[in-house]
Tab-separated table of N, CA and C in Angstrom:
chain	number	residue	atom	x	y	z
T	1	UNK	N	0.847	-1.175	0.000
T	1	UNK	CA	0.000	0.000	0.000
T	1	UNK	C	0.895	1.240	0.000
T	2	UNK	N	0.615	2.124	-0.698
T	2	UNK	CA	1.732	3.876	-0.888
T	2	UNK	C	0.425	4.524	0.244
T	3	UNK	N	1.650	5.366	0.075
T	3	UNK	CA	1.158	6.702	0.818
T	3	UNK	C	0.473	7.174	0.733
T	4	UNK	N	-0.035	7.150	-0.455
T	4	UNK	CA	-1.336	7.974	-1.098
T	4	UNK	C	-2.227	7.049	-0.783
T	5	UNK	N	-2.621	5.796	-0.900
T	5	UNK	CA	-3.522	4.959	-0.269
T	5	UNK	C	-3.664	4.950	1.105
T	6	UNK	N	-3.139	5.074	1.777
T	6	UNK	CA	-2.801	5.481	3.407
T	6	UNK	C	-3.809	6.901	3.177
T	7	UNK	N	-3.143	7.483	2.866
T	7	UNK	CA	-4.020	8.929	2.718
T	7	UNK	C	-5.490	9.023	2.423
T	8	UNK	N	-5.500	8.223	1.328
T	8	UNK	CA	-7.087	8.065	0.772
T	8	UNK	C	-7.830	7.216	1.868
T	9	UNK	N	-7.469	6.391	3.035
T	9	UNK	CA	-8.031	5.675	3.840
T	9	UNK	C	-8.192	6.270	4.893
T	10	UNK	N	-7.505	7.178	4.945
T	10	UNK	CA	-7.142	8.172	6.174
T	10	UNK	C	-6.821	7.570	7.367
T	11	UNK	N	-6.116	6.541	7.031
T	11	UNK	CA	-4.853	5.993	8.360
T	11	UNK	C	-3.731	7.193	7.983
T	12	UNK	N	-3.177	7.939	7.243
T	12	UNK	CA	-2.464	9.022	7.063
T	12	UNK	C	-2.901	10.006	7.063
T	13	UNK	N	-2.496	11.371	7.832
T	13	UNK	CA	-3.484	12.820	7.591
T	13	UNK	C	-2.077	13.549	6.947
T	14	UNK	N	-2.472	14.151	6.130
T	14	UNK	CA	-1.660	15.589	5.595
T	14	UNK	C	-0.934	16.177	6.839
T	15	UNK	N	0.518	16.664	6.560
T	15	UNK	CA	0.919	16.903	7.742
T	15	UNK	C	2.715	18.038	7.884
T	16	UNK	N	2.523	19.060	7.921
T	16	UNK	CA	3.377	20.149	7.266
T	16	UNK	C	4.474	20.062	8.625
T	17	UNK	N	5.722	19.489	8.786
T	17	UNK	CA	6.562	19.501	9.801
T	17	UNK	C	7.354	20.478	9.988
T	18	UNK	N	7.779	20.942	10.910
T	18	UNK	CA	8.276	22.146	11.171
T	18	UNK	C	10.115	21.152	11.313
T	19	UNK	N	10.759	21.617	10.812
T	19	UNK	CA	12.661	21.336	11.538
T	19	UNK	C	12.479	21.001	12.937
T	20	UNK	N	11.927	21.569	13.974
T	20	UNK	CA	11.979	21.540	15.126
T	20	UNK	C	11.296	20.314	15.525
T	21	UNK	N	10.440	19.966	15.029
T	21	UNK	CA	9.414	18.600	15.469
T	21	UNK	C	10.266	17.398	14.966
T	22	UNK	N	10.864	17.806	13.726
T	22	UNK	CA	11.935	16.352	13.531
T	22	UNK	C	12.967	16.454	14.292
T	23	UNK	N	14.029	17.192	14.919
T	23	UNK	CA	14.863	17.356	15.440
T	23	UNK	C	14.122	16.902	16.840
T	24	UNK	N	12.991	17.119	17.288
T	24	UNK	CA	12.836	16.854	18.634
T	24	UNK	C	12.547	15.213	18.625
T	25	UNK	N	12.310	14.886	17.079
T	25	UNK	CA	11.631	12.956	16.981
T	25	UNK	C	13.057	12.700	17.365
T	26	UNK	N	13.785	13.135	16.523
T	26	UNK	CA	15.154	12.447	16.434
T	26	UNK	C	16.478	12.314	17.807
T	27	UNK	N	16.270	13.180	18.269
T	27	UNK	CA	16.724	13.604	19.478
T	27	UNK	C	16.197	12.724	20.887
T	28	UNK	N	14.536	12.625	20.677
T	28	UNK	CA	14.276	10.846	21.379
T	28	UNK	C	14.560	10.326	20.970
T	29	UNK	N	14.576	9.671	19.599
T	29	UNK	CA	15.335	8.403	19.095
T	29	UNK	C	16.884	7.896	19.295
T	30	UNK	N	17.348	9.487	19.331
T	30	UNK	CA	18.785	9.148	19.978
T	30	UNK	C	18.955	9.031	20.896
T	31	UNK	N	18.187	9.107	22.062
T	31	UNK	CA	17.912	8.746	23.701
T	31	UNK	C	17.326	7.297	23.806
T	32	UNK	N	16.705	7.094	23.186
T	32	UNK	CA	15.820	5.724	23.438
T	32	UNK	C	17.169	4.840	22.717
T	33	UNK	N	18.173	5.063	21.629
T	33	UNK	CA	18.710	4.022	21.342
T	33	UNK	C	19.773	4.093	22.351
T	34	UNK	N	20.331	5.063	22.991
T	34	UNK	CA	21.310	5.418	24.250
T	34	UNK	C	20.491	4.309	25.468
T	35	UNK	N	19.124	4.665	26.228
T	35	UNK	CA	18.867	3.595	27.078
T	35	UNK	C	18.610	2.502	26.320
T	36	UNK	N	18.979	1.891	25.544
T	36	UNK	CA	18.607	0.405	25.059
T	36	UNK	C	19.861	-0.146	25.100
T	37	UNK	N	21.265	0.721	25.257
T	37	UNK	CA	22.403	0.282	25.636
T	37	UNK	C	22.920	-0.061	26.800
T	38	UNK	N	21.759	0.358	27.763
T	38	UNK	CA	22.157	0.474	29.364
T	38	UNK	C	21.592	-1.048	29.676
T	39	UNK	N	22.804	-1.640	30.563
T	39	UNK	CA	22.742	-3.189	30.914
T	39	UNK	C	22.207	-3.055	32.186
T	40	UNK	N	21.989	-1.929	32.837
T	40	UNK	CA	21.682	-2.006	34.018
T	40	UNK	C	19.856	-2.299	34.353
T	41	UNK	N	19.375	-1.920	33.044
T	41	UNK	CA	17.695	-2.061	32.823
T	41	UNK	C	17.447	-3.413	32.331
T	42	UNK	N	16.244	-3.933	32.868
T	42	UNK	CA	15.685	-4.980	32.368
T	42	UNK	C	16.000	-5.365	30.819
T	43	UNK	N	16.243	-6.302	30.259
T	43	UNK	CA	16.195	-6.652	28.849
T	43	UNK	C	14.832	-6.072	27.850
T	44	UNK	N	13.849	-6.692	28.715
T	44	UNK	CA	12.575	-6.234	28.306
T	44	UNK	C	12.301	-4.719	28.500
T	45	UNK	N	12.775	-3.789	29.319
T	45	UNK	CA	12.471	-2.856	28.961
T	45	UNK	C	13.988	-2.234	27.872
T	46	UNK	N	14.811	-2.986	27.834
T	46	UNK	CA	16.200	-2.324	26.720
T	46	UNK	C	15.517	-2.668	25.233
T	47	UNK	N	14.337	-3.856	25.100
T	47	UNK	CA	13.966	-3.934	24.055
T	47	UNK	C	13.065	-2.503	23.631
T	48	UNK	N	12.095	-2.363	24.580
T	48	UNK	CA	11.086	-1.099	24.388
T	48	UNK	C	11.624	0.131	24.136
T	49	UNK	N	12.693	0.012	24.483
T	49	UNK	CA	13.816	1.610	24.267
T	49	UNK	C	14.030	1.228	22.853
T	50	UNK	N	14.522	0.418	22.525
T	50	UNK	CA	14.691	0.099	20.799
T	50	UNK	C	13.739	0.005	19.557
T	51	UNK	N	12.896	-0.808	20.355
T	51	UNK	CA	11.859	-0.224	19.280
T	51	UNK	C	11.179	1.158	19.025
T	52	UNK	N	11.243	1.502	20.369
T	52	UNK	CA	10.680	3.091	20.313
T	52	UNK	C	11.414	3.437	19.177
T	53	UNK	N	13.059	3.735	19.400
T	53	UNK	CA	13.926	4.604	18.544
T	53	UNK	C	13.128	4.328	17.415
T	54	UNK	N	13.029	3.089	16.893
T	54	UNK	CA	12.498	2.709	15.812
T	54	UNK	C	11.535	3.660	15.269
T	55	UNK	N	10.179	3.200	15.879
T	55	UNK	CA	8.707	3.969	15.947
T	55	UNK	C	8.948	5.179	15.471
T	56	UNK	N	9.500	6.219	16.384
T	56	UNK	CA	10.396	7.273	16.176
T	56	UNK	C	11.033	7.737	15.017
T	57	UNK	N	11.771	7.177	14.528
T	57	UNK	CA	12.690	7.373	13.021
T	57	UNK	C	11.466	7.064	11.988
T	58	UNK	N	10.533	6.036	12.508
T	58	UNK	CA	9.666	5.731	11.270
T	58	UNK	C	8.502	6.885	11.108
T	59	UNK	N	8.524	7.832	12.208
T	59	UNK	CA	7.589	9.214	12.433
T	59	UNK	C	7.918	10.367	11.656
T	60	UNK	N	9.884	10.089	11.969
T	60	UNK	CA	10.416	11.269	11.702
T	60	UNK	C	10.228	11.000	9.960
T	61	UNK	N	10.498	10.077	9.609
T	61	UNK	CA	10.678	9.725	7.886
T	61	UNK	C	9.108	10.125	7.535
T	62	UNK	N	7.986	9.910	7.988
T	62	UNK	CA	6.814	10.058	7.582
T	62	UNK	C	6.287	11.600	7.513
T	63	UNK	N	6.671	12.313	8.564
T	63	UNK	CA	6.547	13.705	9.097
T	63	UNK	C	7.538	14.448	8.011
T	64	UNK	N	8.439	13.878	7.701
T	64	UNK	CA	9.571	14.645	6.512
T	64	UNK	C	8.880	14.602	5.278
T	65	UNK	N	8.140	13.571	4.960
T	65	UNK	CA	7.154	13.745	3.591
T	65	UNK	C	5.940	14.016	3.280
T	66	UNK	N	5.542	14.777	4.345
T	66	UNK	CA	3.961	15.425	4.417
T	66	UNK	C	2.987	14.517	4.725
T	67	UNK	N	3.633	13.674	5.610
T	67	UNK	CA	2.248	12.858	6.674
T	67	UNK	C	2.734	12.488	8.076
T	68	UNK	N	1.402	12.078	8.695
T	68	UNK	CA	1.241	11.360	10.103
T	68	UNK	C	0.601	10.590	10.327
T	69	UNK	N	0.567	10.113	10.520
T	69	UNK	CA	-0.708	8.770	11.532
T	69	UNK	C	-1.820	9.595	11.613
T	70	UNK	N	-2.594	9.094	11.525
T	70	UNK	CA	-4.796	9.442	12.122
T	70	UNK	C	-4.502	8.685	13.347
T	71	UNK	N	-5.289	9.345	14.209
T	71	UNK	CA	-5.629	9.307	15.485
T	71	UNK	C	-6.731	9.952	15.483
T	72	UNK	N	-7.349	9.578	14.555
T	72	UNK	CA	-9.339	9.963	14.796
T	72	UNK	C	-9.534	8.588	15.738
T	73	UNK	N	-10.848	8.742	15.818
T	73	UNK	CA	-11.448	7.586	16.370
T	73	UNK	C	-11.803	6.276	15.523
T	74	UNK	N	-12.091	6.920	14.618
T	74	UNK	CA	-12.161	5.894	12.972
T	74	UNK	C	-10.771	4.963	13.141
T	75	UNK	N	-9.424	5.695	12.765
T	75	UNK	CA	-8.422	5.212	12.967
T	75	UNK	C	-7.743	4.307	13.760
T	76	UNK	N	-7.840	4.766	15.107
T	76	UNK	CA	-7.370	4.017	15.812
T	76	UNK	C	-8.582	2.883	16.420
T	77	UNK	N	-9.801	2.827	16.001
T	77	UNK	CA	-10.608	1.413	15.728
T	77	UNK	C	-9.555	0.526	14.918
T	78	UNK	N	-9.779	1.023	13.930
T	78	UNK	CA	-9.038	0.240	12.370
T	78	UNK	C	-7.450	-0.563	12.938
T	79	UNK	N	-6.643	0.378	13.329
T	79	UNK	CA	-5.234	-0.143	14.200
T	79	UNK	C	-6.043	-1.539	15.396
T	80	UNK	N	-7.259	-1.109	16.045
T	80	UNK	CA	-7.624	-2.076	16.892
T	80	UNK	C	-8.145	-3.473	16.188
T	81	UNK	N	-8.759	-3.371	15.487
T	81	UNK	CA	-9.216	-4.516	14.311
T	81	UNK	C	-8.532	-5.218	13.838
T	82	UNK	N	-7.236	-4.470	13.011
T	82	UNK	CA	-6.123	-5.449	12.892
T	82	UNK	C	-5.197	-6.364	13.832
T	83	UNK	N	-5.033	-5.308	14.957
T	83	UNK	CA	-4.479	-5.420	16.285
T	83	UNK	C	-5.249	-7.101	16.753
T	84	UNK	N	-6.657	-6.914	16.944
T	84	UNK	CA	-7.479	-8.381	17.430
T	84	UNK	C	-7.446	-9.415	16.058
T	85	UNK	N	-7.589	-9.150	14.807
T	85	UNK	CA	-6.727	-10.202	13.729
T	85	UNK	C	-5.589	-10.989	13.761
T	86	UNK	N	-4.779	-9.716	14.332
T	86	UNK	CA	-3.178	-10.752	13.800
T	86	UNK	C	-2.964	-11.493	15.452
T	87	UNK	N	-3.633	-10.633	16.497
T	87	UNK	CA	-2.936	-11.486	17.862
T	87	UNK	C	-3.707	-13.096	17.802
T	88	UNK	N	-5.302	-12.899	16.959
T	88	UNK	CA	-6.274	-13.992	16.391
T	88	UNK	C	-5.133	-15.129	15.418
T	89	UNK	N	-4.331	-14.451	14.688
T	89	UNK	CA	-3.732	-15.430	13.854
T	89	UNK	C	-2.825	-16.135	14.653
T	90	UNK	N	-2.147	-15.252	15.549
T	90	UNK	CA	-0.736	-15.642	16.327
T	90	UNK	C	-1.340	-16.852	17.176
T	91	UNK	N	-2.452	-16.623	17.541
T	91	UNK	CA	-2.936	-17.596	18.843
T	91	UNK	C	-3.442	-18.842	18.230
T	92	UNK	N	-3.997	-18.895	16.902
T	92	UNK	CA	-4.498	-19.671	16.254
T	92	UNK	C	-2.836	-20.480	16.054
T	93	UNK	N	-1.976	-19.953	15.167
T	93	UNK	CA	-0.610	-20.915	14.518
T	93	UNK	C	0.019	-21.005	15.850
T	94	UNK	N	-0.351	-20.573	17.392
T	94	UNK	CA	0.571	-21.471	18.496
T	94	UNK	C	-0.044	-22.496	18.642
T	95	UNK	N	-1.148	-22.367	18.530
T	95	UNK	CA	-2.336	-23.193	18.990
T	95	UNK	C	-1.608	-24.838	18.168
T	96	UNK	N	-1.931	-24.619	17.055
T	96	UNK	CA	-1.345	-25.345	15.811
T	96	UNK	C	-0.054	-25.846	15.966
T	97	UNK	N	1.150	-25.193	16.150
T	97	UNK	CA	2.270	-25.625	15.426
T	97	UNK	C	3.481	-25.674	16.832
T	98	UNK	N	2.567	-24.727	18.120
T	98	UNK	CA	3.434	-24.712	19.222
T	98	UNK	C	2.348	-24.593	20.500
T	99	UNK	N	1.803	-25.988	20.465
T	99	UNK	CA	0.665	-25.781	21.628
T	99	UNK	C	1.339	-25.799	22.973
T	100	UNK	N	2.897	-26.079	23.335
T	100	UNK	CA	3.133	-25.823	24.485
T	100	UNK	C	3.862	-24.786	24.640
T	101	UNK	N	3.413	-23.644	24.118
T	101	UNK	CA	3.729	-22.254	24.538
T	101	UNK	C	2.063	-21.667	25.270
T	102	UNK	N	0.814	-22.309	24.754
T	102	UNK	CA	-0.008	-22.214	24.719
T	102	UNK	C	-0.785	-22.376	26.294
């Protein structure tokens, strides 16, 4: 799916970034990948610091080309729908292929 389909679905809204809003994404991202280096934190939370950065860079890249995420109510249903699908698929193929995780 492009961007423009994102757009036309309006999981993407039009979105004019200022220098300062990417510099401030990026600037967490360079913090969140800094605590994901620290051994002194849980693993599980050194993972959440990493993906953030992630999340983050994938905001800043989106925000650099004239979009953002929807966060209507429409939207973040739609994120929930898929959200109860794929955890539906995941539980279904443990079920299946790794019932003693299950």
């Amino acid at each position: 799916m492009t961007l423009q389909n994102l757009l036309a679905t309006q999981s993407l809204i039009a979105f004019s970034a200022r220098r300062e809003d990417i510099q401030r994404l990026l600037t967490a991202a360079e913090r969140n990948l800094h605590d994901a280096s620290i051994t002194a934190i849980s693993d599980e939370n050194r993972f959440d610091a990493a993906y953030k950065c992630i999340m983050q860079c994938a905001m800043a890249a989106l925000w650099a080309n004239g979009y953002r995420t929807s966060t209507t109510p429409t939207a973040v249903e739609e994120c929930q729908r898929q959200a109860r699908g794929l955890l539906g698929l995941v539980k279904s193929w443990l079920k299946e292929n790794r019932p003693d995780f299950c």
